[in-house]
XYZ file of C-alpha atoms in Angstrom:
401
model
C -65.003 233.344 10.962
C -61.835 235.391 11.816
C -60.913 238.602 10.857
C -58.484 237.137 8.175
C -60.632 235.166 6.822
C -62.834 238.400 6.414
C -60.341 240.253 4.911
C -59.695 237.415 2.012
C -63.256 238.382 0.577
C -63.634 241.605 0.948
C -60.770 241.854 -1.002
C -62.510 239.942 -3.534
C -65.461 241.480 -3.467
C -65.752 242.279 -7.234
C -64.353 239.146 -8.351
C -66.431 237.048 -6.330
C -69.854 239.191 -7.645
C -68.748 238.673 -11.259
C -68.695 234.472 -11.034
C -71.174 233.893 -8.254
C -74.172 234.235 -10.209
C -76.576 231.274 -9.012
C -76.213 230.826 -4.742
C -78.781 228.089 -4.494
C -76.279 225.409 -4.185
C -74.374 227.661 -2.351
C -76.720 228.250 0.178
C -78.036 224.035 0.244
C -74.763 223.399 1.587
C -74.384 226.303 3.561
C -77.641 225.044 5.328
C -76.909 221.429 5.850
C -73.265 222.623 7.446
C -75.210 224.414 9.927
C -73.513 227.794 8.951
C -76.778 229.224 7.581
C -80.861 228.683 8.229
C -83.491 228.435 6.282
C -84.462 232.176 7.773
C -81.268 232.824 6.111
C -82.224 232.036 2.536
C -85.804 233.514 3.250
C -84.059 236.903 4.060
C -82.087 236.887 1.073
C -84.715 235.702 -1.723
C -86.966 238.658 -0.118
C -83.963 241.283 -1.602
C -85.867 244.291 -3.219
C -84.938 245.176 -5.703
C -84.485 240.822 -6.767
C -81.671 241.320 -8.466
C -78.543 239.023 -8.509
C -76.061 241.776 -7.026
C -78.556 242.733 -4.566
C -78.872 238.890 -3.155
C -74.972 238.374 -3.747
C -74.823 241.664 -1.084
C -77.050 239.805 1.136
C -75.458 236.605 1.310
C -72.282 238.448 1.671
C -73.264 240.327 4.708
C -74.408 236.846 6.356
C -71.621 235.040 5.276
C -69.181 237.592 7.150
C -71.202 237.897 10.255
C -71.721 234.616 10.552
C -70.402 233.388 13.767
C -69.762 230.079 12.869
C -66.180 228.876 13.639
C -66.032 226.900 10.430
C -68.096 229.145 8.139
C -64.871 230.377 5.992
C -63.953 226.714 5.806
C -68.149 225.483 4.422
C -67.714 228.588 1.597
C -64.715 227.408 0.178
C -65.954 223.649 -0.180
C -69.710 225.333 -1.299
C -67.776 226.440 -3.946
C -65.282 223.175 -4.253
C -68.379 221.063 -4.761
C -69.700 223.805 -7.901
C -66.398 223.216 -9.530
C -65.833 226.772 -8.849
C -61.738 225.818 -8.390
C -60.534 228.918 -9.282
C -62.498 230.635 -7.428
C -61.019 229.254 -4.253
C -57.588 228.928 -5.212
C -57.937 232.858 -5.668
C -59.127 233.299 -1.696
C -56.379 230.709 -0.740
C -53.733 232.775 -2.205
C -55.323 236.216 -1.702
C -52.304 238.439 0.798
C -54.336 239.509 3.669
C -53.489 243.553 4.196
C -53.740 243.680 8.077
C -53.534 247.065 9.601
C -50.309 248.175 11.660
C -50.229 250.615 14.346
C -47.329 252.519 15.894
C -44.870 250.347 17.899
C -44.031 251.445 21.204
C -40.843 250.768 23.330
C -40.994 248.614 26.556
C -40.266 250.712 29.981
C -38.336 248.181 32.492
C -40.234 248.284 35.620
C -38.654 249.234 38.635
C -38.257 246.688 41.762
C -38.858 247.693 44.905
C -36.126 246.995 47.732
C -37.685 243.865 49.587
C -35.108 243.306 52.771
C -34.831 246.490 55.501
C -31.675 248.252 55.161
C -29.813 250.082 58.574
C -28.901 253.628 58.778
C -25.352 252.544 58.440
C -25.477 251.236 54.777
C -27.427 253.897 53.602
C -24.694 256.197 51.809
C -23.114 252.758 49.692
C -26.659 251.761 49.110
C -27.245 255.473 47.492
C -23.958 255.264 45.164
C -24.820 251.801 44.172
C -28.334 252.706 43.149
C -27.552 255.287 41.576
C -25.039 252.988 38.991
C -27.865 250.962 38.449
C -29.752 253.975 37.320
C -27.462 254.651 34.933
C -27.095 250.969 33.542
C -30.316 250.513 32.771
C -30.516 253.967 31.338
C -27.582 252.988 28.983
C -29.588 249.236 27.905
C -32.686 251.030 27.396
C -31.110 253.486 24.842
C -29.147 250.496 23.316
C -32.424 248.145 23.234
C -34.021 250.939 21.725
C -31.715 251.549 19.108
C -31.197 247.947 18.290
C -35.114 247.791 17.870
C -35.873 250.308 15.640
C -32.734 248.291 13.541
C -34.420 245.411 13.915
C -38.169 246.675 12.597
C -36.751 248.196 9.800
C -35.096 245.288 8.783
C -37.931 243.388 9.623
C -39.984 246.320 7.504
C -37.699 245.990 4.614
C -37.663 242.216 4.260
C -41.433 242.288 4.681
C -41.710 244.719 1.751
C -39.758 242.592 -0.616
C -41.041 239.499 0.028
C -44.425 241.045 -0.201
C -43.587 242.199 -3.444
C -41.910 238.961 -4.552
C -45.276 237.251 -3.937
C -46.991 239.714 -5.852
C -45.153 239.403 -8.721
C -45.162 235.437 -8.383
C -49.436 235.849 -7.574
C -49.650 237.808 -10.557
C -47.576 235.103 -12.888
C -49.629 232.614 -11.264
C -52.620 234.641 -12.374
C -51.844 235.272 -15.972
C -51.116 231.539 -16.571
C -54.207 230.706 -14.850
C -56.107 232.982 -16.135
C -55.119 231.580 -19.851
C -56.056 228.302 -18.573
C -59.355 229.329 -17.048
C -59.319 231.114 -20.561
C -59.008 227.835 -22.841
C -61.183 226.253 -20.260
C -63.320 228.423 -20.517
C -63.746 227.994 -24.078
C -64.315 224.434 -23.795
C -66.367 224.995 -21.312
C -68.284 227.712 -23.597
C -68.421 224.866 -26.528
C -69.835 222.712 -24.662
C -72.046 224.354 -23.104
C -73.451 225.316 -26.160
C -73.428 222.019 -27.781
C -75.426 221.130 -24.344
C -77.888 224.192 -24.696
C -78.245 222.717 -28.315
C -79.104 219.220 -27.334
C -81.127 221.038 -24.343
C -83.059 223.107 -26.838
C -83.789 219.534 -28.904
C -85.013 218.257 -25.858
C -86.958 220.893 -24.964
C -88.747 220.597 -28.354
C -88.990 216.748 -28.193
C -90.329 217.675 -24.633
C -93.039 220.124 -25.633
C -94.016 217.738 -28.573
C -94.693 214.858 -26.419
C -96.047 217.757 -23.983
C -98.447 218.501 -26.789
C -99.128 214.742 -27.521
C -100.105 214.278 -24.029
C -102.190 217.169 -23.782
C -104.131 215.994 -26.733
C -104.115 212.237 -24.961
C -105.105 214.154 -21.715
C -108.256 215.832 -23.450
C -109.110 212.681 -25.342
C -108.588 210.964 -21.668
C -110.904 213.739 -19.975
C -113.281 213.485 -22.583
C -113.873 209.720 -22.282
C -113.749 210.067 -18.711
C -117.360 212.610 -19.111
C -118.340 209.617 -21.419
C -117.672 207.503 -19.213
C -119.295 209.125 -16.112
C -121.851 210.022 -17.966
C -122.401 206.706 -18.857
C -121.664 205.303 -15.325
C -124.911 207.669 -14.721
C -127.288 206.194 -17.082
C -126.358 202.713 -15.635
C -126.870 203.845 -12.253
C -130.424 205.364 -13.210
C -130.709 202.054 -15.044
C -130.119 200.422 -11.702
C -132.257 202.473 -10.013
C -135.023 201.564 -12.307
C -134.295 197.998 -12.855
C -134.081 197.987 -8.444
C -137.558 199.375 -8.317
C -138.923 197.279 -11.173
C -137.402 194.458 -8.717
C -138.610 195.830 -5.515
C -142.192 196.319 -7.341
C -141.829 192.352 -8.615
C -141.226 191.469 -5.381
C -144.509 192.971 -4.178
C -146.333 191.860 -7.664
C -144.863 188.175 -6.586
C -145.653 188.397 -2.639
C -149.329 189.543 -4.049
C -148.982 186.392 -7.169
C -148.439 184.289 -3.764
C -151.328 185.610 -1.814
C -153.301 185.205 -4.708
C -151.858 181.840 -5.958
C -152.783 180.108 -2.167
C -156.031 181.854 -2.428
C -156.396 180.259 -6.484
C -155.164 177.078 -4.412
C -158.066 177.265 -1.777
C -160.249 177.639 -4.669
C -158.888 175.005 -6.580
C -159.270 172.826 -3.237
C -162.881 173.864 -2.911
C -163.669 173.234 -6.647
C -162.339 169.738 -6.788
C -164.463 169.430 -3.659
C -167.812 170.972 -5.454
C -166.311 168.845 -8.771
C -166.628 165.710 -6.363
C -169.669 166.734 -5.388
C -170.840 167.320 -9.277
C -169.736 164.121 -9.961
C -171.700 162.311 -7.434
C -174.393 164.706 -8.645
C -173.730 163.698 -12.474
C -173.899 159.724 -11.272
C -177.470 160.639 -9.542
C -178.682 162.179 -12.742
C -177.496 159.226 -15.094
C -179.539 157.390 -12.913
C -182.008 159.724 -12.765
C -181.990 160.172 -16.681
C -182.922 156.532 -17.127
C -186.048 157.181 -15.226
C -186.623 160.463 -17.185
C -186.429 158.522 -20.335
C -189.081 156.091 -19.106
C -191.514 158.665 -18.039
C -191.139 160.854 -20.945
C -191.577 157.204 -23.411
C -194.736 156.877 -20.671
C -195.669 160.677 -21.022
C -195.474 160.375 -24.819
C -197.880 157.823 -25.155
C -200.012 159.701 -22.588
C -199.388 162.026 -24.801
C -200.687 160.129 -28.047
C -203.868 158.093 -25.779
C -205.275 161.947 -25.174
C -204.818 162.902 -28.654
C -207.073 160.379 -29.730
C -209.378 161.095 -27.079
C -209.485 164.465 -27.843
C -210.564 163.844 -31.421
C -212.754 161.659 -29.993
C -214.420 163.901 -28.171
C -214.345 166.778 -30.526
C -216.162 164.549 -33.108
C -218.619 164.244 -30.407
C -219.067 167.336 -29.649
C -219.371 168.249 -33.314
C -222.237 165.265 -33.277
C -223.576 167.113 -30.602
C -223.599 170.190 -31.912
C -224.978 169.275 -35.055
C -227.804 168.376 -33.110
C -228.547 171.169 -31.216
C -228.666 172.990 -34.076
C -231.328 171.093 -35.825
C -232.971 170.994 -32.702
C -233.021 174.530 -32.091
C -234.180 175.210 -35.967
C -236.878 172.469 -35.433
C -237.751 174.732 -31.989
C -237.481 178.010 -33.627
C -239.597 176.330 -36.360
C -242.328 175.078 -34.199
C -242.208 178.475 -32.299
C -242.732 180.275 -35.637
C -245.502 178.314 -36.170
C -247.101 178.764 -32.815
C -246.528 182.474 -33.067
C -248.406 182.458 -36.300
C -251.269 180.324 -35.132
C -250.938 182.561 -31.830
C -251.937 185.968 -33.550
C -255.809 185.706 -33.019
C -255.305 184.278 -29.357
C -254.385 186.416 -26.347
C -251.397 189.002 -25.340
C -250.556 186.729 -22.410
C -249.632 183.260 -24.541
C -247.629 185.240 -27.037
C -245.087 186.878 -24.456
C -244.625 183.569 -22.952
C -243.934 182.504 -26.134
C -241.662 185.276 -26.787
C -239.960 184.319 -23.671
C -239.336 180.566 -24.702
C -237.709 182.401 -27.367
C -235.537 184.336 -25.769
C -234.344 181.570 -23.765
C -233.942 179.638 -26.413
C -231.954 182.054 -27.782
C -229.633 182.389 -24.962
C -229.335 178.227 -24.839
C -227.606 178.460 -28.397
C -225.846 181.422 -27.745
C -224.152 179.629 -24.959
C -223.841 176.566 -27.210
C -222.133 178.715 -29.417
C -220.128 180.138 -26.670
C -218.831 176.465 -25.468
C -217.835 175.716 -28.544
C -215.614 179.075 -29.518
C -214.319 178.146 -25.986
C -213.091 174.774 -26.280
C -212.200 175.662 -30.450
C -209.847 178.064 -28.527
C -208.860 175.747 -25.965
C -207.736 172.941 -28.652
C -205.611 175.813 -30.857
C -203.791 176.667 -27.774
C -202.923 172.951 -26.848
C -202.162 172.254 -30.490
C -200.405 175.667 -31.154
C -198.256 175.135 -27.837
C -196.131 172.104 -27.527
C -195.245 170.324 -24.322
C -192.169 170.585 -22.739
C -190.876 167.826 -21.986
C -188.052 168.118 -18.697
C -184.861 165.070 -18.947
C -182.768 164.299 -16.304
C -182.034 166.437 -13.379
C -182.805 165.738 -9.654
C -186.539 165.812 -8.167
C -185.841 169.501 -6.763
C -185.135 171.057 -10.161
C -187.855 169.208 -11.847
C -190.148 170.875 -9.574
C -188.399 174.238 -10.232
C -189.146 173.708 -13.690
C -192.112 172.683 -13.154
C -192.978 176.126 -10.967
C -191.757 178.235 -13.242
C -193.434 176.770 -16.397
């Protein structure tokens, strides 16, 4: 940026403060063109205090010691591209007021002889340079005059032509400014009409805002429903995993236990084979059973009458010995009667007899309590009577009976 271009702001300083209120899009473009860095924006959004003038100051002082060669150029279409027209058109025909120092008057410099010059020429050579002298004394004063002419003509023309483009600057002004004036009314219209519709927006916006909020906690809240369902099904699984993994020992065990039942089975048909061989031998052996126990009862039937046989005999028998042994103990009576008036040693033999005789029936007696006792028992129990079953259980039977 030149010094002419720096004068154009600064001489629109105050305007420039007044209608640059928002630099972010300034600065974007500023940034992309290379004429500022992102340090650049940093520096100026850290202004304390944060106030608009104070970052319009800041960007200022970058923006004019910038030393980009098309910085001035970036600005003005920064501002081209934020319909800031005016604005430019303003720095475009802003009169730069460059400062003007004294002007001072050329000296002619002096030339040196180059060639030698003799000892004879000397005296023309002094008159001649002596009328050069005064020549160039005589331009100088003449140049000099005719410049000071010249700059105050120069001076004079500057002036009014300064002051013509004043006045035209300021007639451009006033009929721009009406039209930035009625522009800026329609401007002003519609951006109210637009801060309107924004403001209807903005409501519609926080409505659905608040719609979705409620949709958002009604969303959250079936998501902890969800999750916490998600949980119970994955304890569920859990369970239902180890309710598996304990089937799967409960069946590996079933198995175990299911080729052991199978052994078993295998032996029992075996011992059922053997039963039924056993079963055939006993249905055989139960037709001989039958036969001896027909043969046994009739045993059975042959001692019963022999029994009564004999008990009627013995009763004969007894029947006897007790008339005999009254007819004895008679006949002894009578003996010990007749035996009084003999001697001591007769009568203890007699007494003897007696008491042998005594113990003859008392043993008589005995025998028969005996076998009376004998026959209640074999009447009272009856005879078992073993069918079927091999010849080795039989004789178990028969043991243990």
């Amino acid at each position: 940026m030149n010094k002419e271009h720096r004068k154009r702001i600064t001489q629109n300083l105050t305007y420039l403060k007044e209608r640059m209120i928002d630099l972010d899009p300034l600065l974007d473009y500023l940034i992309e063109r290379d004429v500022f860095q992102l340090e650049h924006r940093s520096r100026i959004d850290a202004a304390t205090p944060p106030t608009p003038q104070r970052k319009f100051n800041e960007f200022i002082q970058l923006l004019l010691s910038s030393s980009h060669p098309a910085a001035y150029n970036a600005f003005l279409e920064a501002l081209q591209n934020e319909r800031q027209f005016y604005v430019v058109e303003r720095l475009q025909n802003t009169v730069v007021k460059l400062d003007t120092g004294p002007m001072r008057a050329k000296t002619p410099h002096k030339r040196q002889p180059v060639q030698t010059i003799s000892h004879s020429d000397e005296p023309a050579l002094a008159s001649g340079y002596t009328h050069i002298d005064q020549v160039a004394s005589i331009m100088s004063k003449v140049l000099s005059e005719f410049s000071g002419k010249l700059t105050e003509e120069l001076v004079t023309n500057f002036e009014k032509r300064r002051e013509d483009d004043i006045r035209e600057m300021e007639e451009n002004i006033d009929a721009k400014l009406g039209k930035f004036s009625e522009q800026w009314e329609q401007e002003k219209k519609q951006m109210l009409l637009q801060n309107d519709s924004a403001i209807k927006s903005l409501q519609d916006s926080i409505e659905s805002l608040q719609r979705k909020q409620n949709e958002c906690e009604k969303l959250k809240l079936k998501y902890d429903q969800l999750k916490q369902h998600q949980k119970d099904l994955r304890e569920k699984e859990n369970e239902r995993w180890q309710k598996l993994t304990q089937s799967n020992l409960e069946n590996s065990q079933l198995k175990a236990e299911n080729t052991m039942l199978k052994e078993e089975v295998d032996r029992l048909k075996d011992k059922v084979e053997e039963l039924q061989d056993e079963v055939s031998t006993v249905r055989k052996g139960k037709l001989n059973s039958d036969m001896e126990a027909k043969h046994l009862l009739t045993e059975n039937r042959n001692l019963k009458t022999e029994l009564d046989e004999k008990e009627k005999e013995r009763d004969d028998l007894k029947r006897d010995i007790e008339n005999a042994y009254e007819r004895i103990h008679e006949i002894i009576r009578v003996q010990k009667e007749k035996s009084t008036t003999e001697d001591t040693t007769y009568k203890t033999v007699l007494d003897k007899q007696n008491q042998k005789l005594s113990e003859i029936y008392d043993a008589v007696n005995a025998l028969s309590a005996r076998d009376r006792l004998n026959q209640i028992k074999s009447s009272g129990a009856p005879r078992t009577l073993y069918i079927g079953g091999n010849a080795i259980q039989r004789s178990n039977r028969s043991n243990k009976s």
